[in-house]
Short mmCIF file of C-alpha atoms and ligand atoms in Angstrom, two decimals:
data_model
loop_
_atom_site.label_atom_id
_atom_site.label_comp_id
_atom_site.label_asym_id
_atom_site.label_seq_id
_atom_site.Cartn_x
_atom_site.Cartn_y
_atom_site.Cartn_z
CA UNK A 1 17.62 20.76 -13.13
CA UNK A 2 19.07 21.32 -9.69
CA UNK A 3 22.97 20.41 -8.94
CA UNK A 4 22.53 18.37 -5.61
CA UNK A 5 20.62 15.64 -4.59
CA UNK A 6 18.72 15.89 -1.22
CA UNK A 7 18.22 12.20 0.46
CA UNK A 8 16.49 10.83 4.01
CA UNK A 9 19.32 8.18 5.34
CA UNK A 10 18.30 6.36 8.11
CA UNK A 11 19.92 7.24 10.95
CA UNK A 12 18.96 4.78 13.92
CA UNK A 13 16.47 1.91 14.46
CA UNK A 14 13.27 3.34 15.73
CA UNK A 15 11.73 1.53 19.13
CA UNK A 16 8.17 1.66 19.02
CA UNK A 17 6.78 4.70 15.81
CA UNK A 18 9.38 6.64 13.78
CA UNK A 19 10.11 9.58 14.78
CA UNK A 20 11.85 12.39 12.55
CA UNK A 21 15.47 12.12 13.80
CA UNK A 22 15.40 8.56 12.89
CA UNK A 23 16.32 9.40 9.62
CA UNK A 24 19.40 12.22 9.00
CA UNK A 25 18.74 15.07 5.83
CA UNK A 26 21.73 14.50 3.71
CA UNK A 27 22.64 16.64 0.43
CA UNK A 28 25.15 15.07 -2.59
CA UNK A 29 26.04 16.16 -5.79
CA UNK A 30 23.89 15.26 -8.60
CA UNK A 31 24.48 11.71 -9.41
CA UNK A 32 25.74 11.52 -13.37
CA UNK A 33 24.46 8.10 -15.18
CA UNK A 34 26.93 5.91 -16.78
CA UNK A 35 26.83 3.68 -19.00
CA UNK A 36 23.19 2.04 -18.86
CA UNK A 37 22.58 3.98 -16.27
CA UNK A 38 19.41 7.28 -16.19
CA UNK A 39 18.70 9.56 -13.25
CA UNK A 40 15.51 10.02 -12.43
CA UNK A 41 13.35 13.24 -11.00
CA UNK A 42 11.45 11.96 -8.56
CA UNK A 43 8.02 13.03 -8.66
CA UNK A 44 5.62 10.61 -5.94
CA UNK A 45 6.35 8.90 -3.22
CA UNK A 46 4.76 5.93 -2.27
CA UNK A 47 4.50 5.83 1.90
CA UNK A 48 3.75 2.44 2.87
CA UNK A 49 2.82 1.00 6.47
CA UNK A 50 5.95 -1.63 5.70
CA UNK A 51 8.24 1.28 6.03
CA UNK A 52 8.30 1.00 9.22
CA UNK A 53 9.04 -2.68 8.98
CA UNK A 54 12.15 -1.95 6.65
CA UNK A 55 13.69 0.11 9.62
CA UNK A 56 14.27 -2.85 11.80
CA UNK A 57 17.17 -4.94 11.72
CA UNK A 58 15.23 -8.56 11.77
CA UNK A 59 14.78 -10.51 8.77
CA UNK A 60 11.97 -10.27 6.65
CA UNK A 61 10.73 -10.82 2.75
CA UNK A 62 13.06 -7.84 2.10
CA UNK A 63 16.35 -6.95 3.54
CA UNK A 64 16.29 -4.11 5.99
CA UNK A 65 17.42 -0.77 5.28
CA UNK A 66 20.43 -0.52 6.25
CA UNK A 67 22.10 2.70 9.08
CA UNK A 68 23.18 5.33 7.03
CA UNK A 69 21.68 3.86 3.12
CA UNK A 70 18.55 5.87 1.58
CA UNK A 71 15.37 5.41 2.64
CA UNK A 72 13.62 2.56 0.53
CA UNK A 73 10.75 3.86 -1.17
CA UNK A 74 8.65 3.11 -4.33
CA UNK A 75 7.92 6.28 -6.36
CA UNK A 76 7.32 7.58 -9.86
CA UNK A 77 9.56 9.68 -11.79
CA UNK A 78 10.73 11.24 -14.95
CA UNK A 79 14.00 10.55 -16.53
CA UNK A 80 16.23 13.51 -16.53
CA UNK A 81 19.21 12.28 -18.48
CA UNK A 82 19.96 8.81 -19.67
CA UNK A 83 22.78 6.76 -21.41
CA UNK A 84 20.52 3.89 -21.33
CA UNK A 85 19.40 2.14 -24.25
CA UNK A 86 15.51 1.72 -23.54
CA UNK A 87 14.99 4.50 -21.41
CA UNK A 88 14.90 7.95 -22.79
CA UNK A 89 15.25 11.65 -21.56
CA UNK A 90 11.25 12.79 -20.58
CA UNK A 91 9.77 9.07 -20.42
CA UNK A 92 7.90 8.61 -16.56
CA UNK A 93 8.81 5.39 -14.64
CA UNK A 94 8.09 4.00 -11.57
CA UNK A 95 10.58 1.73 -9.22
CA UNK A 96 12.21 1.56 -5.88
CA UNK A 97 13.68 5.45 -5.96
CA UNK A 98 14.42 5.96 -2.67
CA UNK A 99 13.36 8.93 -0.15
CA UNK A 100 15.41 11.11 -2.23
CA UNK A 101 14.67 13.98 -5.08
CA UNK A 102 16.87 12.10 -7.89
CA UNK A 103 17.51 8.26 -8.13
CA UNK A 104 20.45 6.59 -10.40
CA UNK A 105 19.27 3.64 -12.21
CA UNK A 106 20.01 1.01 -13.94
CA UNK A 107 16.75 -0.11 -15.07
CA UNK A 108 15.93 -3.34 -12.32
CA UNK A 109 12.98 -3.27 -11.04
CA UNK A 110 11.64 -0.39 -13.11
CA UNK A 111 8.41 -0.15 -14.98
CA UNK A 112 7.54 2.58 -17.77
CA UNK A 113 4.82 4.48 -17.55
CA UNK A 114 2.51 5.00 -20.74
CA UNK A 115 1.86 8.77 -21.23
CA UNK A 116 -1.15 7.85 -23.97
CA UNK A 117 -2.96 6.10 -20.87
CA UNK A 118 -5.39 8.41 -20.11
CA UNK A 119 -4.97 8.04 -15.84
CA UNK A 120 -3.52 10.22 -13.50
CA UNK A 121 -0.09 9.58 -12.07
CA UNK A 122 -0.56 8.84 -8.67
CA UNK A 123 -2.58 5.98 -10.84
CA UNK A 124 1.07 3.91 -10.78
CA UNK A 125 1.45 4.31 -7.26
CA UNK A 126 -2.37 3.19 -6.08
CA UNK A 127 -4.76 1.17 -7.78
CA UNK A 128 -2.46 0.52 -10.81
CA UNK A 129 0.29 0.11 -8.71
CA UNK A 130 1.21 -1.88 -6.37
CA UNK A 131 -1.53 -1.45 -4.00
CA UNK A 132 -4.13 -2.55 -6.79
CA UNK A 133 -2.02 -5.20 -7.43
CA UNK A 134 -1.79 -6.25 -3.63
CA UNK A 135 -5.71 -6.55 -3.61
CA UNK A 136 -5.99 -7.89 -6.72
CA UNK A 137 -4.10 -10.93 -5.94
CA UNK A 138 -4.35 -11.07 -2.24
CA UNK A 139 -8.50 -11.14 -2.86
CA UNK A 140 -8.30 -13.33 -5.93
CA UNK A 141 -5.49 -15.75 -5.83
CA UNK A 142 -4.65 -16.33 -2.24
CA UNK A 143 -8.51 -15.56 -0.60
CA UNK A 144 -9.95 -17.46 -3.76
CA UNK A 145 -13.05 -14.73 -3.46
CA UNK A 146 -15.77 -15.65 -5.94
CA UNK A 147 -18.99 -14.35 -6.83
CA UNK A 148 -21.64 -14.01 -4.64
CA UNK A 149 -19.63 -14.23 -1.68
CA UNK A 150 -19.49 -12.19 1.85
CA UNK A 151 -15.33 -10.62 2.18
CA UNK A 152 -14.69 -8.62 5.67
CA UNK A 153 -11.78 -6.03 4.74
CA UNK A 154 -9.79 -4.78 7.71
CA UNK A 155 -7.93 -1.13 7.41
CA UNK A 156 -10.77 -0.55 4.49
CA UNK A 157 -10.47 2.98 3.32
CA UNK A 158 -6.92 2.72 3.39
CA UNK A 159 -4.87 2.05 0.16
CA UNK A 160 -5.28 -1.52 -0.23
CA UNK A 161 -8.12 -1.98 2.07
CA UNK A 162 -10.41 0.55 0.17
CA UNK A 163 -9.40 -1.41 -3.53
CA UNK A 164 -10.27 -4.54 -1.64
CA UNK A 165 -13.66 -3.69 -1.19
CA UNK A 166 -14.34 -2.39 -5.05
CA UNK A 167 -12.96 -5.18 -6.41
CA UNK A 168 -15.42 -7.31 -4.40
CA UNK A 169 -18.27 -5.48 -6.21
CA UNK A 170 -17.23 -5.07 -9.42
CA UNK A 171 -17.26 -8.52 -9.38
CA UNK A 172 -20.62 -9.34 -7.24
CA UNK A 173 -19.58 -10.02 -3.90
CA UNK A 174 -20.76 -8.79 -0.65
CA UNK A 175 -18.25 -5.96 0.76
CA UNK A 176 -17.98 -5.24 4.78
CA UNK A 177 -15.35 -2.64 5.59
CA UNK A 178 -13.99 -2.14 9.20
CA UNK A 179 -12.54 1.26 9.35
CA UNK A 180 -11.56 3.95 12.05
CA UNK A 181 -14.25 6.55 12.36
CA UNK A 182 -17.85 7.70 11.05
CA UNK A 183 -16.51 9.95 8.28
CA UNK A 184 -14.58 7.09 6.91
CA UNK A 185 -17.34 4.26 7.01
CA UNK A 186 -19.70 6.34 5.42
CA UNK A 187 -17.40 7.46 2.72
CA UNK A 188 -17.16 3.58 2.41
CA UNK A 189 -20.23 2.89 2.37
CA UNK A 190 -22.02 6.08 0.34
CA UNK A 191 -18.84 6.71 -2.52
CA UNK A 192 -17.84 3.42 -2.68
CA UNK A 193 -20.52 0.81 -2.84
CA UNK A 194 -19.81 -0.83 0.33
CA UNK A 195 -22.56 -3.02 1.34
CA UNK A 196 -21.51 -1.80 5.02
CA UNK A 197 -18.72 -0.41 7.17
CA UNK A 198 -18.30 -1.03 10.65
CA UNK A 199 -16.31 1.57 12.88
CA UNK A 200 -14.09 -0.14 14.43
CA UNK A 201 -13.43 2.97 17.22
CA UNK A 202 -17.13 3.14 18.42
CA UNK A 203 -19.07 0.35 17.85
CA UNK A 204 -17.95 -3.94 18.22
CA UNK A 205 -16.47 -5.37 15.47
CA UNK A 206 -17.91 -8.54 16.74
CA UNK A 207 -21.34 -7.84 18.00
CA UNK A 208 -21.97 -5.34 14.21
CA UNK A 209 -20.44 -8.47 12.37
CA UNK A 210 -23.30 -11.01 13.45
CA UNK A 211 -25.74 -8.15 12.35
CA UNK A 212 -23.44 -7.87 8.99
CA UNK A 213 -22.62 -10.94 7.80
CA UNK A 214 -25.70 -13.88 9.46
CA UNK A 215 -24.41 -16.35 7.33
CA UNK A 216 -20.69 -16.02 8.17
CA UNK A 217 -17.53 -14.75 6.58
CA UNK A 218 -16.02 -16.36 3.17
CA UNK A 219 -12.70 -13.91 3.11
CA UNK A 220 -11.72 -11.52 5.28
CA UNK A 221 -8.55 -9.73 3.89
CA UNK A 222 -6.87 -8.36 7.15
CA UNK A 223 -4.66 -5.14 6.39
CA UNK A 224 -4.19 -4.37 10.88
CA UNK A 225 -4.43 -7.75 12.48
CA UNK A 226 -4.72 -7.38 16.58
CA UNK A 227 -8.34 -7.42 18.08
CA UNK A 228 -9.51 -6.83 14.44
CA UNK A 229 -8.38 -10.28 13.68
CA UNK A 230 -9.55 -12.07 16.76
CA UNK A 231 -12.98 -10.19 16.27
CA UNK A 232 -13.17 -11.19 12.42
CA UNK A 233 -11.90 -14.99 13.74
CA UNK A 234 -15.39 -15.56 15.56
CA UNK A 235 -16.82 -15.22 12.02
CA UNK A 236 -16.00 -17.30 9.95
CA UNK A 237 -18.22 -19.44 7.37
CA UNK A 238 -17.33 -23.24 6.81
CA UNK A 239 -14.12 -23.30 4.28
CA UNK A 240 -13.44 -19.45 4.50
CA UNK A 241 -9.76 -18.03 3.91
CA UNK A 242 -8.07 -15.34 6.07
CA UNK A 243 -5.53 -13.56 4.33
CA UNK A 244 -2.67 -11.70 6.12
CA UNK A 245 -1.86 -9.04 4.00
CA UNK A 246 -0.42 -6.53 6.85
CA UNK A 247 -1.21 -5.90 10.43
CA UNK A 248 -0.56 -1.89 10.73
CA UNK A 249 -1.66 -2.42 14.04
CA UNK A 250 1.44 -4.39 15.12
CA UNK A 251 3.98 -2.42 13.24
CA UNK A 252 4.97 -0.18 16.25
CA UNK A 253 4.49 -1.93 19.20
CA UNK A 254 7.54 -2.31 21.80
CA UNK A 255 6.73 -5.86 22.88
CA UNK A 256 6.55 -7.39 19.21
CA UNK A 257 3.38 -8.54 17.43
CA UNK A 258 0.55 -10.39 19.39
CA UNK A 259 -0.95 -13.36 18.35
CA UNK A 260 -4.48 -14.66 17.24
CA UNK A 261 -6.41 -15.38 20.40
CA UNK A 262 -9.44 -17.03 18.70
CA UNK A 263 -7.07 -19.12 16.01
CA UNK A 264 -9.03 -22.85 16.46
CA UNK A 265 -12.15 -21.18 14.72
CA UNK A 266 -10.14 -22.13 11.65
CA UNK A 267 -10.68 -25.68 13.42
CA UNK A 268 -14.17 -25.13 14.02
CA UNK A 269 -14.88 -23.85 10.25
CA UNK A 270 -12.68 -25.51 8.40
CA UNK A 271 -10.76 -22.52 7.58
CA UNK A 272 -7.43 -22.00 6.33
CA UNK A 273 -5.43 -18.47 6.89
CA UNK A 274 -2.25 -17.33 4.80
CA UNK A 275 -0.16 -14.47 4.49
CA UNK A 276 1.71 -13.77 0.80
CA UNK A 277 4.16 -11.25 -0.21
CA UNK A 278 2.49 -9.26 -3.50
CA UNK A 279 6.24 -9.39 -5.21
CA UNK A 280 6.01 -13.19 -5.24
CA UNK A 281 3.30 -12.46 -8.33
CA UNK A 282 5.74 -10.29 -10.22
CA UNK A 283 5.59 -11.85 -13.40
CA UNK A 284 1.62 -11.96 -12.96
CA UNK A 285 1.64 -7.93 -12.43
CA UNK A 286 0.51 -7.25 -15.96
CA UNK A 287 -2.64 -9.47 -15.29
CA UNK A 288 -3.92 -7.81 -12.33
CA UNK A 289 -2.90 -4.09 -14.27
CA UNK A 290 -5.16 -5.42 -17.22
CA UNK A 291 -8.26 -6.42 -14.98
CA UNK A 292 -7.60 -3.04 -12.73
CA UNK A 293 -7.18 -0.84 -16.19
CA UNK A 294 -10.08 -2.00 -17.64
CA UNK A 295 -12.37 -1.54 -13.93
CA UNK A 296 -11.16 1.91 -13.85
CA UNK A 297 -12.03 2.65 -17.30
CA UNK A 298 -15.25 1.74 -16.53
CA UNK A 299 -16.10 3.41 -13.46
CA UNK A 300 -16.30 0.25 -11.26
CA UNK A 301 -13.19 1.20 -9.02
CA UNK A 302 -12.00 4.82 -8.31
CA UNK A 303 -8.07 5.62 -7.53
CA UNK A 304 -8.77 6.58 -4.17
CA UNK A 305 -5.50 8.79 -3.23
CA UNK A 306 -4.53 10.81 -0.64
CA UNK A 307 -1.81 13.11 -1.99
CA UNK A 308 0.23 15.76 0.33
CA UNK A 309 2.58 18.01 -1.22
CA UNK A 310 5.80 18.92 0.04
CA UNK A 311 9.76 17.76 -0.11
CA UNK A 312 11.24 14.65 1.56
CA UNK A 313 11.91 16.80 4.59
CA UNK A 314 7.80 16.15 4.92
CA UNK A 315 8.33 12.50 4.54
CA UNK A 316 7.92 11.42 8.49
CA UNK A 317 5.41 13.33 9.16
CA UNK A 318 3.40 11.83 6.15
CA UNK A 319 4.55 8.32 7.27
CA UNK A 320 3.15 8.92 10.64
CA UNK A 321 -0.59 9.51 9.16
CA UNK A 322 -1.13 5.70 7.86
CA UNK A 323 -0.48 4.82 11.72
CA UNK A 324 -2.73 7.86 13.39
CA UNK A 325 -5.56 6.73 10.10
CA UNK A 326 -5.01 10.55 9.09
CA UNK A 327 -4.89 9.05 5.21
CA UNK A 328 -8.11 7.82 3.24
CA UNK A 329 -7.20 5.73 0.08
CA UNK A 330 -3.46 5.68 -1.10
CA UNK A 331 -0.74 7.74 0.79
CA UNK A 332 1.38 10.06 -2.18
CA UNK A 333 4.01 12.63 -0.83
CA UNK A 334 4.36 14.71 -4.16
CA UNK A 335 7.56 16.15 -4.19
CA UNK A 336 8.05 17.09 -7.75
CA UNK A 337 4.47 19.19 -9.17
CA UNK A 338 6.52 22.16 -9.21
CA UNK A 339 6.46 21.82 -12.10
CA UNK A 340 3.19 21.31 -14.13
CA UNK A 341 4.35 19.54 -16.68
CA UNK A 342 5.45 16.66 -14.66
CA UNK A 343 1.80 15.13 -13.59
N1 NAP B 1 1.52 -8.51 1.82
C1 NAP B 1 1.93 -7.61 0.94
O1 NAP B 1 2.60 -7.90 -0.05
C2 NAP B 1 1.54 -6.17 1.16
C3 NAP B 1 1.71 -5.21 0.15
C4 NAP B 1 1.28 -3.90 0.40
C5 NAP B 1 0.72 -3.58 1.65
N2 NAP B 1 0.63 -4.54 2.60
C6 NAP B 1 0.01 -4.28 3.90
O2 NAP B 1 -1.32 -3.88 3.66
C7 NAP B 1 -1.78 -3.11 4.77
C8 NAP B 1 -2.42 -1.84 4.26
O3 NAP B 1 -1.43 -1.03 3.64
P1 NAP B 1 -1.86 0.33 2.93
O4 NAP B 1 -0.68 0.79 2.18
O5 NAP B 1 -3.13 0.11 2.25
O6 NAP B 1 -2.04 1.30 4.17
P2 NAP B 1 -3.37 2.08 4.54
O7 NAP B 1 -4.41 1.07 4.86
O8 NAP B 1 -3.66 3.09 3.51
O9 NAP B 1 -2.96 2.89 5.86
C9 NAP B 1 -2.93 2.32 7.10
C10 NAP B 1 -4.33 2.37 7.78
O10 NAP B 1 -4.29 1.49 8.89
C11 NAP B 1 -5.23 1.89 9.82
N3 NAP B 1 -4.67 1.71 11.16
C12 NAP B 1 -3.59 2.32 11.69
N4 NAP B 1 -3.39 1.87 12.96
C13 NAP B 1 -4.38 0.98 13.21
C14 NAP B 1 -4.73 0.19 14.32
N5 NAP B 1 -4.02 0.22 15.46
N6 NAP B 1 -5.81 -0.62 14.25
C15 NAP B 1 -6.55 -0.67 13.12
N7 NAP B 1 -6.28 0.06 12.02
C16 NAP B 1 -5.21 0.87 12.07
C17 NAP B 1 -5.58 3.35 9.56
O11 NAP B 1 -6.94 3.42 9.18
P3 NAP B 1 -8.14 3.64 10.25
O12 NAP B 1 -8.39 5.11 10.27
O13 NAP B 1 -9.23 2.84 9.65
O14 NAP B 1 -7.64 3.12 11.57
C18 NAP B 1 -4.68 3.73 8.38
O15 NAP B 1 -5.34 4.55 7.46
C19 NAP B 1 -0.57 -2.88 5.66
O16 NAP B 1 -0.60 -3.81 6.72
C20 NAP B 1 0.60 -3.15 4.73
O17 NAP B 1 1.76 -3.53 5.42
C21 NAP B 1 1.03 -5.83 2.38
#
């Protein structure tokens, strides 16, 4: 085990997209657990599209990062040492680590990992983490998708987009995915079971969306928001749900997120669209791991990961792929299969 700690610590607000120097490389002494306390080897990083958001000083569902603290990050790890009574030297975890190569803990927030589950690790971070659990209940609970029904998924080979989609036909729906480029739709499309993909940079969402979907839109589960949204708004069946799960497409702009153009089709169709925060289901997460667990075991949903390997010092420049669309499926930075017998 190394004897210092290497962190990312945000150094300044970011105007507009993050750029490296927004966050300073800082190196510390190994932190030593105390009592109830375990340190962690950070092996995965989870890069989100709400880091971004987390950099800002305005309020949101979670309190910003704040100048000169850790980045926040959700990883998984391996406990190197612990005086902590349920957590034991060797088990894998996952939690809010921190851009950083070893977290202190005290357990809050912190799942354990089951090494006689037969998935691979990035597993935790994607589709039995908590992007799986994002689609799960974003789809099921707050888009009230059933059966039989026709869901539009924005940003849909991304992380949550792309789980979106296979949960909608695993359990018989009709899946459109609106994705950035030809490689990416037909991935959708051919690999995943997509009923179609529209691409969003070469063709009109709107005019391939009267072609897709004759009868209207039930759910469409918007991941980007923008003229994705207003598009998707001019589609809507009678009594369909829009759920706000993210709008990527907003995250960076100077002049702050614009609106819905198109919003009184939810007049016109009876519609009703709301946004939800996946930790509000937190003591739901083992229901939506039990559903996803059992889908994967089967075959019916793939963990769909896009892993690069490096250290944190890779960490903006792997950020910066979720807003270019570099990334298909779930965004890992491994910074820990050095060693093998990690993952
Ligand atoms: N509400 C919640 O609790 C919750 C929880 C987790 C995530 N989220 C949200 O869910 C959304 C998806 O997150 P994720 O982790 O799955 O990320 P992701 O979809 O894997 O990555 C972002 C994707 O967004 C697309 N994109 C980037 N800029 C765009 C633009 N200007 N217009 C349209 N698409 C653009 C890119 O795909 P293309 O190549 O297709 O453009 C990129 O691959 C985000 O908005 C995130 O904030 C919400």
């Amino acid at each position: 085990m190394s004897t210092y700690n290497r962190q990312l610590r945000l150094a300044h607000r970011p105007v507009g997209a993050a750029k490296e120097t927004d966050w300073n490389l800082v190196e510390e002494p190994l932190p030593t657990p105390g009592e109830g306390e375990f340190v962690v080897k950070i092996l995965q990083l989870s890069i989100d599209p709400a880091m971004r958001g987390w950099m800002d000083a305005a309020p949101s569902y979670i309190p910003p990062v704040e100048i000169g603290a850790v980045m926040r990050a959700f990883a998984t790890g391996r406990v190197m040492e612990s005086h902590h009574p349920h957590y034991a030297t060797g088990d894998l975890v996952t939690g809010e680590f921190g851009v950083q190569e070893y977290a202190l803990s005290t357990g809050a927030g912190v799942y354990r990992i089951d090494p006689r589950v037969d998935v691979p690790l990035s597993a935790y971070l994607g589709v039995l983490g908590l992007t799986g659990i994002t689609a799960y209940f974003g789809l099921l609970d707050v888009g009230g998708f059933q059966p039989g029904q026709t869901v539009v998924v924005s940003g849909a080979a991304g992380a949550v987009g792309s789980t979106v989609g296979q949960i909608v036909k695993a359990r018989g729906g009709r899946a459109i995915g609106i994705a950035g480029g030809e490689q990416k739709c037909r991935y959708l499309v051919e690999r995943l079971g997509f009923d179609a993909a529209i691409d969003y940079k070469s063709e009109s969402v709107r005019k391939s969306l009267r072609r897709h979907a004759p009868d209207g839109v039930d759910v469409f589960f918007d991941n980007v928001g923008g003229p994705i949204l207003d598009d998707v708004l001019t589609r809507l069946a009678r009594h369909a749900r829009v759920v706000i799960c993210g709008a990527v497409s907003q995250y960076n702009t100077e002049v702050g997120p614009q609106g819905p153009k198109n919003y009184l089709s939810l007049l016109v169709s009876r519609a009703r669209m709301e946004g939800f925060v996946v930790f509000d289901y937190a003591p739901r997460y083992p229901e939506a791991i039990a559903d996803m667990s059992i889908w994967l075991a089967d075959g019916k949903i793939t963990n769909l990961v896009d892993i690069e390997r490096g250290s944190i010092i890779d960490f903006p420049k792997t950020l910066a792929r979720l807003f270019n669309g570099a990334n298909t499926g779930k965004q890992i930075l491994d910074i820990g299969s050095e060693d093998p017998d990690d993952v």
